Amino acid sequence: MTETGSGTADDSAASAELRRAVAFLGWDVSTERVVDLGHRAGVAVGVVVTVVAGLVAGAVAAGPVGLAAAVGGVHAVHRAPVWLASLRRTRALGAAPGLVGRLVLRMRLDPSTERAVGFAARTGNGPLAAALSRHERGSADGPTSGLQAFAREWRPWFPAIDRAAALVRTAATAPPERRGRCLDRALDATLSGTTDRLASFVGAVRGPVSALYAFGVLLPLALIALLPAGAAAGVAIGPGIVAGLYLVALPGGLVAASAWLLSHRPVAFPPPQIGGDHPEVPNRWGSAVLVGCAIGAVAAVVAARAVAPWAWPVAGVGVGVGGTLFVIARPRRAVLSDVREIERGLPDAMTVIGGDVAEGVAVETAVANAGERLDGATGEVFERAGRRSDTLRVGVREAFLGRGGPAETVPSPRLRSAIALLAVAAREGRPAGDVLLELADQLESLRELERDARRQLATVTGTLSNTAAVFAPLVGGATVALATGIDAADVGSLGAGAAAGVDALGGGVSAGGGPAAAGAGTAASGSGATGGAGTLSVPVLGRIVGTYVLLLAALLTGLATGLERGFDRTLVAYRIGIALPTATATFLVAFAGAGLLF
């Protein structure tokens, strides 16, 4: 997207899309500034790539490659805000079923659209709740609740929310005997809309993911396997070309393809955001870097002595970076595990409380009863809240979320929404019992929706994850071992035709008639594992392939996590922190094991 301000229809549409994305992200920067930055970045990238391509591939290839890089740089900068906005919008739409569910529950207690909108906006977080709150404030002095304007804003990305909002508005004026049916249909419309869009996405994404897998993983690995054979056949391939292809071009293509796939995901269910100010998330950047450097150094020494001298950078970087990411993300991952355990028991807690309230028991007493009857983390939270309410004589909200409360530091939107509804139920009394029972059903439906989404995507993401951690490193290590075997044999065992060719892996000489052919044996015998200038030696090949394997481990793991759960930084860092050391170990073990065969 290169916006020149020419006034054409395409440029106007592109400008509108970019402007909408920048506004949605809340950036304090103008669209014109982003466009100008893209042009500057494109020029800089083009100049750098032209110079590098000229040194590596010659002046003939430098011009086209530099021009392509410049255009790609401009396009990348201009599309980055649109992609980020799409990613954030995808995460936001995962909260749509919960938001509509809160609207429905509040409408059952009081058929007032204004109160329901205020409750749903106040008890949620994220862009969806913020947009609803903004429309509520904008219609404060008017006759509407802002729900229709909110649904109209989000309709292009999630049409089901428009239908649900219309049914909620209809329920506000419907007779009591038909109100419940309208509200049920509103929630069903949101749930079925989410399920249908996810199913369509899974069906549509199989083709692009298969293409990514074939052309981004299988074909490059197959080409790596052909390098030793090409060297034996006299096809000299320089290290600059191989490095540019496997360390720049292919990873860049994978990044672009991954961004496209993630931007087309219709809805995601990301875990709660864990801030750096959480009491159970210490600042471990310094210690994480130290741990990463230490284990990376140990891995480098072990690889250099036990595997091959050239392997120490691959082992050090893979294990060191992976260990650093793991140490940084592990506390947040532990908090997420606690949150999931609490949310897992929420439906049971709401069932117990709803049944007690429907029988006339006070909400505060019902909360304490739920804490006594339930085990695990959920029971502990409700038991502490009931004890605080009885001891301090405070309301439900203060008992859970007050200073020192059991839910104060639990970053769970679902738990906080349930607490907000419990606070309303404490005012409404017995009629709220059935609403709390319905909340239990809603929470269970949302959990089932997320499980189904992950189950559908597992067929796609499982292949990517396994390739990143096991398959690609296995093939890469075996390929380098094959190259080492050919180099050690000095091409003599490959036949007379191969002996007359170029040993590109071992730094051989060109084949030809006359003096060159006569000197082939001398040059070949003088070549070592390190090779001469401009040749692809085994150590260089091993490091290039090892780096490519690590890049695949990071990129494919990030893509699989983003497709499955939305691009959550905690989960991405945690899983990459596991994938990098795993891929490193697999690569080195495959090299050592295959070396026994070649």
Short mmCIF file of C-alpha atoms in Angstrom, two decimals, residues 37-302:
data_model
loop_
_atom_site.label_atom_id
_atom_site.label_comp_id
_atom_site.label_asym_id
_atom_site.label_seq_id
_atom_site.Cartn_x
_atom_site.Cartn_y
_atom_site.Cartn_z
CA LEU A 37 8.07 7.00 7.37
CA GLY A 38 7.29 4.17 4.96
CA HIS A 39 8.88 6.01 2.06
CA ARG A 40 12.00 6.80 4.08
CA ALA A 41 12.28 3.22 5.32
CA GLY A 42 11.89 1.91 1.78
CA VAL A 43 14.72 4.10 0.50
CA ALA A 44 17.00 3.04 3.36
CA VAL A 45 16.24 -0.65 2.91
CA GLY A 46 16.68 -0.39 -0.84
CA VAL A 47 20.09 1.23 -0.54
CA VAL A 48 21.36 -1.31 2.00
CA VAL A 49 20.08 -4.30 0.04
CA THR A 50 21.49 -2.93 -3.21
CA VAL A 51 24.95 -2.58 -1.69
CA VAL A 52 24.86 -6.04 -0.11
CA ALA A 53 23.50 -7.66 -3.27
CA GLY A 54 26.18 -5.96 -5.32
CA LEU A 55 28.91 -7.38 -3.12
CA VAL A 56 27.41 -10.87 -3.01
CA ALA A 57 25.78 -11.41 -6.41
CA GLY A 58 27.25 -8.71 -8.61
CA ALA A 59 26.03 -5.46 -10.11
CA VAL A 60 23.57 -7.12 -12.50
CA ALA A 61 21.42 -8.51 -9.69
CA ALA A 62 21.89 -5.57 -7.33
CA GLY A 63 19.47 -3.21 -9.10
CA PRO A 64 16.39 -5.46 -9.29
CA VAL A 65 16.96 -6.86 -5.82
CA GLY A 66 17.39 -3.40 -4.32
CA LEU A 67 14.27 -2.09 -6.07
CA ALA A 68 12.23 -5.05 -4.86
CA ALA A 69 13.51 -4.53 -1.32
CA ALA A 70 12.63 -0.82 -1.43
CA VAL A 71 9.09 -1.50 -2.61
CA GLY A 72 8.72 -4.24 -0.02
CA GLY A 73 9.96 -1.94 2.74
CA VAL A 74 7.47 0.78 1.81
CA HIS A 75 4.64 -1.72 1.66
CA ALA A 76 5.61 -3.33 4.98
CA VAL A 77 5.64 -0.04 6.88
CA HIS A 78 2.36 1.10 5.35
CA ARG A 79 0.64 -2.21 6.06
CA ALA A 80 2.04 -2.66 9.57
CA PRO A 81 -0.62 -0.50 11.31
CA VAL A 82 -3.38 -2.26 9.37
CA TRP A 83 -1.99 -5.65 10.37
CA LEU A 84 -1.60 -4.65 14.03
CA ALA A 85 -5.13 -3.25 14.09
CA SER A 86 -6.47 -6.46 12.56
CA LEU A 87 -4.61 -8.51 15.14
CA ARG A 88 -5.95 -6.41 18.01
CA ARG A 89 -9.47 -6.50 16.57
CA THR A 90 -9.27 -10.28 16.32
CA ARG A 91 -8.35 -10.50 19.98
CA ALA A 92 -11.12 -8.06 20.87
CA LEU A 93 -13.82 -10.08 19.09
CA GLY A 94 -13.02 -13.06 21.28
CA ALA A 95 -14.79 -11.12 24.05
CA ALA A 96 -18.00 -10.69 22.01
CA PRO A 97 -19.82 -13.76 23.42
CA GLY A 98 -19.00 -12.67 26.97
CA LEU A 99 -20.14 -9.10 26.35
CA VAL A 100 -23.44 -10.18 24.82
CA GLY A 101 -23.85 -12.64 27.67
CA ARG A 102 -23.53 -9.83 30.21
CA LEU A 103 -26.09 -7.79 28.27
CA VAL A 104 -28.50 -10.72 28.33
CA LEU A 105 -28.04 -11.43 32.04
CA ARG A 106 -28.56 -7.80 33.02
CA MET A 107 -31.64 -7.59 30.82
CA ARG A 108 -33.16 -10.57 32.62
CA LEU A 109 -32.88 -8.73 35.90
CA ASP A 110 -34.13 -5.41 34.55
CA PRO A 111 -35.37 -4.96 30.94
CA SER A 112 -33.57 -1.65 30.50
CA THR A 113 -31.20 -1.41 27.55
CA GLU A 114 -29.42 1.59 29.07
CA ARG A 115 -28.63 -0.23 32.32
CA ALA A 116 -27.62 -3.39 30.46
CA VAL A 117 -25.25 -1.47 28.19
CA GLY A 118 -23.70 0.33 31.14
CA PHE A 119 -23.24 -2.93 33.02
CA ALA A 120 -21.70 -4.77 30.05
CA ALA A 121 -19.30 -1.91 29.30
CA ARG A 122 -18.31 -1.40 32.93
CA THR A 123 -17.63 -5.06 33.67
CA GLY A 124 -15.51 -5.73 30.58
CA ASN A 125 -12.12 -4.69 29.33
CA GLY A 126 -10.48 -4.45 25.96
CA PRO A 127 -11.42 -2.59 22.77
CA LEU A 128 -14.92 -4.08 22.56
CA ALA A 129 -15.98 -2.92 26.03
CA ALA A 130 -14.24 0.42 25.48
CA ALA A 131 -16.18 0.98 22.24
CA LEU A 132 -19.46 0.13 23.95
CA SER A 133 -18.64 2.53 26.78
CA ARG A 134 -17.79 5.26 24.28
CA HIS A 135 -21.11 4.88 22.49
CA GLU A 136 -22.93 4.79 25.82
CA ARG A 137 -21.40 8.12 26.82
CA GLY A 138 -22.13 9.56 23.38
CA SER A 139 -25.82 8.75 23.69
CA ALA A 140 -26.18 9.80 27.33
CA ASP A 141 -28.23 12.87 26.38
CA GLY A 142 -30.24 11.08 23.68
CA PRO A 143 -33.12 8.63 23.56
CA THR A 144 -30.96 5.60 22.66
CA SER A 145 -28.53 3.49 24.64
CA GLY A 146 -25.74 3.52 22.05
CA LEU A 147 -26.08 -0.22 21.47
CA GLN A 148 -27.19 0.19 17.86
CA ALA A 149 -24.30 2.53 17.01
CA PHE A 150 -21.87 0.12 18.68
CA ALA A 151 -23.19 -2.82 16.66
CA ARG A 152 -23.00 -0.80 13.46
CA GLU A 153 -19.34 0.00 14.13
CA TRP A 154 -18.33 -3.64 14.60
CA ARG A 155 -20.67 -5.17 12.01
CA PRO A 156 -18.06 -5.30 9.17
CA TRP A 157 -15.84 -7.60 11.25
CA PHE A 158 -18.47 -9.56 13.18
CA PRO A 159 -21.98 -9.44 11.65
CA ALA A 160 -23.47 -11.61 14.40
CA ILE A 161 -23.04 -8.82 16.93
CA ASP A 162 -25.45 -6.63 14.95
CA ARG A 163 -28.10 -9.33 15.05
CA ALA A 164 -27.55 -9.91 18.77
CA ALA A 165 -27.84 -6.19 19.52
CA ALA A 166 -31.10 -5.98 17.56
CA LEU A 167 -32.54 -8.89 19.56
CA VAL A 168 -31.48 -7.30 22.85
CA ARG A 169 -33.19 -4.04 21.87
CA THR A 170 -36.28 -6.00 20.86
CA ALA A 171 -36.34 -7.77 24.21
CA ALA A 172 -36.48 -4.42 26.02
CA THR A 173 -39.95 -3.72 24.59
CA ALA A 174 -41.21 -7.30 24.30
CA PRO A 175 -43.81 -8.73 26.69
CA PRO A 176 -42.35 -10.69 29.60
CA GLU A 177 -43.42 -14.03 28.12
CA ARG A 178 -41.42 -13.35 24.92
CA ARG A 179 -38.50 -11.47 26.41
CA GLY A 180 -36.60 -14.56 27.46
CA ARG A 181 -36.84 -16.05 23.98
CA CYS A 182 -35.37 -12.89 22.42
CA LEU A 183 -32.49 -12.87 24.88
CA ASP A 184 -31.77 -16.55 24.31
CA ARG A 185 -31.65 -15.97 20.56
CA ALA A 186 -29.31 -13.00 21.03
CA LEU A 187 -26.76 -15.13 22.87
CA ASP A 188 -27.21 -18.05 20.48
CA ALA A 189 -26.62 -15.74 17.52
CA THR A 190 -23.29 -14.63 18.97
CA LEU A 191 -22.13 -18.13 19.85
CA SER A 192 -23.15 -19.64 16.53
CA GLY A 193 -21.65 -16.70 14.63
CA THR A 194 -18.34 -17.23 16.39
CA THR A 195 -18.40 -20.98 15.74
CA ASP A 196 -19.30 -20.57 12.06
CA ARG A 197 -16.58 -17.99 11.42
CA LEU A 198 -13.96 -20.15 13.11
CA ALA A 199 -15.03 -23.20 11.12
CA SER A 200 -14.86 -21.22 7.89
CA PHE A 201 -11.43 -19.91 8.81
CA VAL A 202 -10.10 -23.38 9.59
CA GLY A 203 -11.35 -24.64 6.24
CA ALA A 204 -9.96 -21.67 4.34
CA VAL A 205 -6.58 -21.63 6.09
CA ARG A 206 -5.63 -25.23 5.34
CA GLY A 207 -4.55 -24.38 1.80
CA PRO A 208 -2.33 -21.39 2.71
CA VAL A 209 -0.80 -23.26 5.65
CA SER A 210 -0.06 -26.25 3.42
CA ALA A 211 1.57 -23.91 0.89
CA LEU A 212 3.58 -22.27 3.66
CA TYR A 213 4.63 -25.68 4.91
CA ALA A 214 5.62 -26.86 1.42
CA PHE A 215 7.42 -23.79 0.10
CA GLY A 216 8.70 -22.41 3.38
CA VAL A 217 9.86 -25.63 5.04
CA LEU A 218 9.88 -28.76 2.88
CA LEU A 219 11.30 -27.29 -0.32
CA PRO A 220 14.09 -25.27 1.38
CA LEU A 221 15.10 -28.31 3.41
CA ALA A 222 15.14 -30.41 0.26
CA LEU A 223 17.33 -27.83 -1.45
CA ILE A 224 19.72 -27.95 1.50
CA ALA A 225 19.95 -31.70 1.04
CA LEU A 226 20.90 -31.14 -2.60
CA LEU A 227 23.83 -28.86 -1.79
CA PRO A 228 26.31 -31.70 -1.15
CA ALA A 229 25.22 -33.43 -4.36
CA GLY A 230 25.54 -30.19 -6.28
CA ALA A 231 29.01 -29.66 -4.89
CA ALA A 232 30.04 -33.15 -5.93
CA ALA A 233 28.63 -32.53 -9.43
CA GLY A 234 30.68 -29.38 -9.85
CA VAL A 235 28.00 -26.75 -9.17
CA ALA A 236 29.74 -24.13 -7.06
CA ILE A 237 27.36 -22.24 -4.73
CA GLY A 238 28.84 -19.41 -2.72
CA PRO A 239 28.12 -18.93 0.98
CA GLY A 240 26.74 -15.44 0.36
CA ILE A 241 23.97 -16.75 -1.88
CA VAL A 242 23.04 -19.53 0.53
CA ALA A 243 23.10 -17.19 3.53
CA GLY A 244 21.02 -14.57 1.73
CA LEU A 245 18.45 -17.16 0.72
CA TYR A 246 18.14 -19.03 4.01
CA LEU A 247 18.76 -16.25 6.51
CA VAL A 248 17.04 -13.32 4.78
CA ALA A 249 14.74 -14.21 1.88
CA LEU A 250 13.06 -17.33 3.28
CA PRO A 251 12.56 -15.98 6.84
CA GLY A 252 11.24 -12.73 5.37
CA GLY A 253 8.76 -14.66 3.27
CA LEU A 254 7.69 -16.70 6.31
CA VAL A 255 7.16 -13.53 8.33
CA ALA A 256 5.01 -12.01 5.57
CA ALA A 257 2.96 -15.20 5.15
CA SER A 258 2.50 -15.54 8.91
CA ALA A 259 1.35 -11.94 9.18
CA TRP A 260 -1.18 -12.53 6.41
CA LEU A 261 -2.53 -15.67 8.08
CA LEU A 262 -2.82 -14.05 11.50
CA SER A 263 -4.53 -10.97 10.08
CA HIS A 264 -7.23 -13.16 8.52
CA ARG A 265 -8.11 -14.99 11.73
CA PRO A 266 -11.69 -13.83 12.42
CA VAL A 267 -11.70 -14.19 16.20
CA ALA A 268 -9.28 -15.27 18.91
CA PHE A 269 -9.58 -16.18 22.57
CA PRO A 270 -6.37 -14.83 24.06
CA PRO A 271 -5.56 -15.39 27.73
CA PRO A 272 -5.78 -12.46 30.15
CA GLN A 273 -3.05 -9.86 29.93
CA ILE A 274 -0.52 -10.13 32.77
CA GLY A 275 1.08 -6.77 33.46
CA GLY A 276 4.58 -6.21 34.74
CA ASP A 277 3.14 -4.71 37.93
CA HIS A 278 1.54 -8.00 38.98
CA PRO A 279 2.85 -9.01 42.43
CA GLU A 280 3.64 -12.53 41.25
CA VAL A 281 5.61 -11.34 38.20
CA PRO A 282 9.01 -10.12 39.39
CA ASN A 283 11.31 -8.13 37.15
CA ARG A 284 13.63 -10.89 35.95
CA TRP A 285 15.20 -9.30 32.92
CA GLY A 286 18.64 -9.10 34.47
CA SER A 287 18.62 -12.58 35.95
CA ALA A 288 17.05 -14.01 32.79
CA VAL A 289 19.85 -12.62 30.64
CA LEU A 290 22.45 -13.99 33.05
CA VAL A 291 20.82 -17.41 33.07
CA GLY A 292 20.57 -17.38 29.29
CA CYS A 293 24.22 -16.43 28.88
CA ALA A 294 25.31 -19.10 31.37
CA ILE A 295 23.39 -22.01 29.89
CA GLY A 296 24.20 -20.79 26.38
CA ALA A 297 27.91 -20.81 27.19
CA VAL A 298 27.67 -24.31 28.65
CA ALA A 299 25.76 -25.53 25.59
CA ALA A 300 28.34 -23.94 23.28
CA VAL A 301 31.24 -25.65 25.06
CA VAL A 302 29.49 -29.03 25.07
#
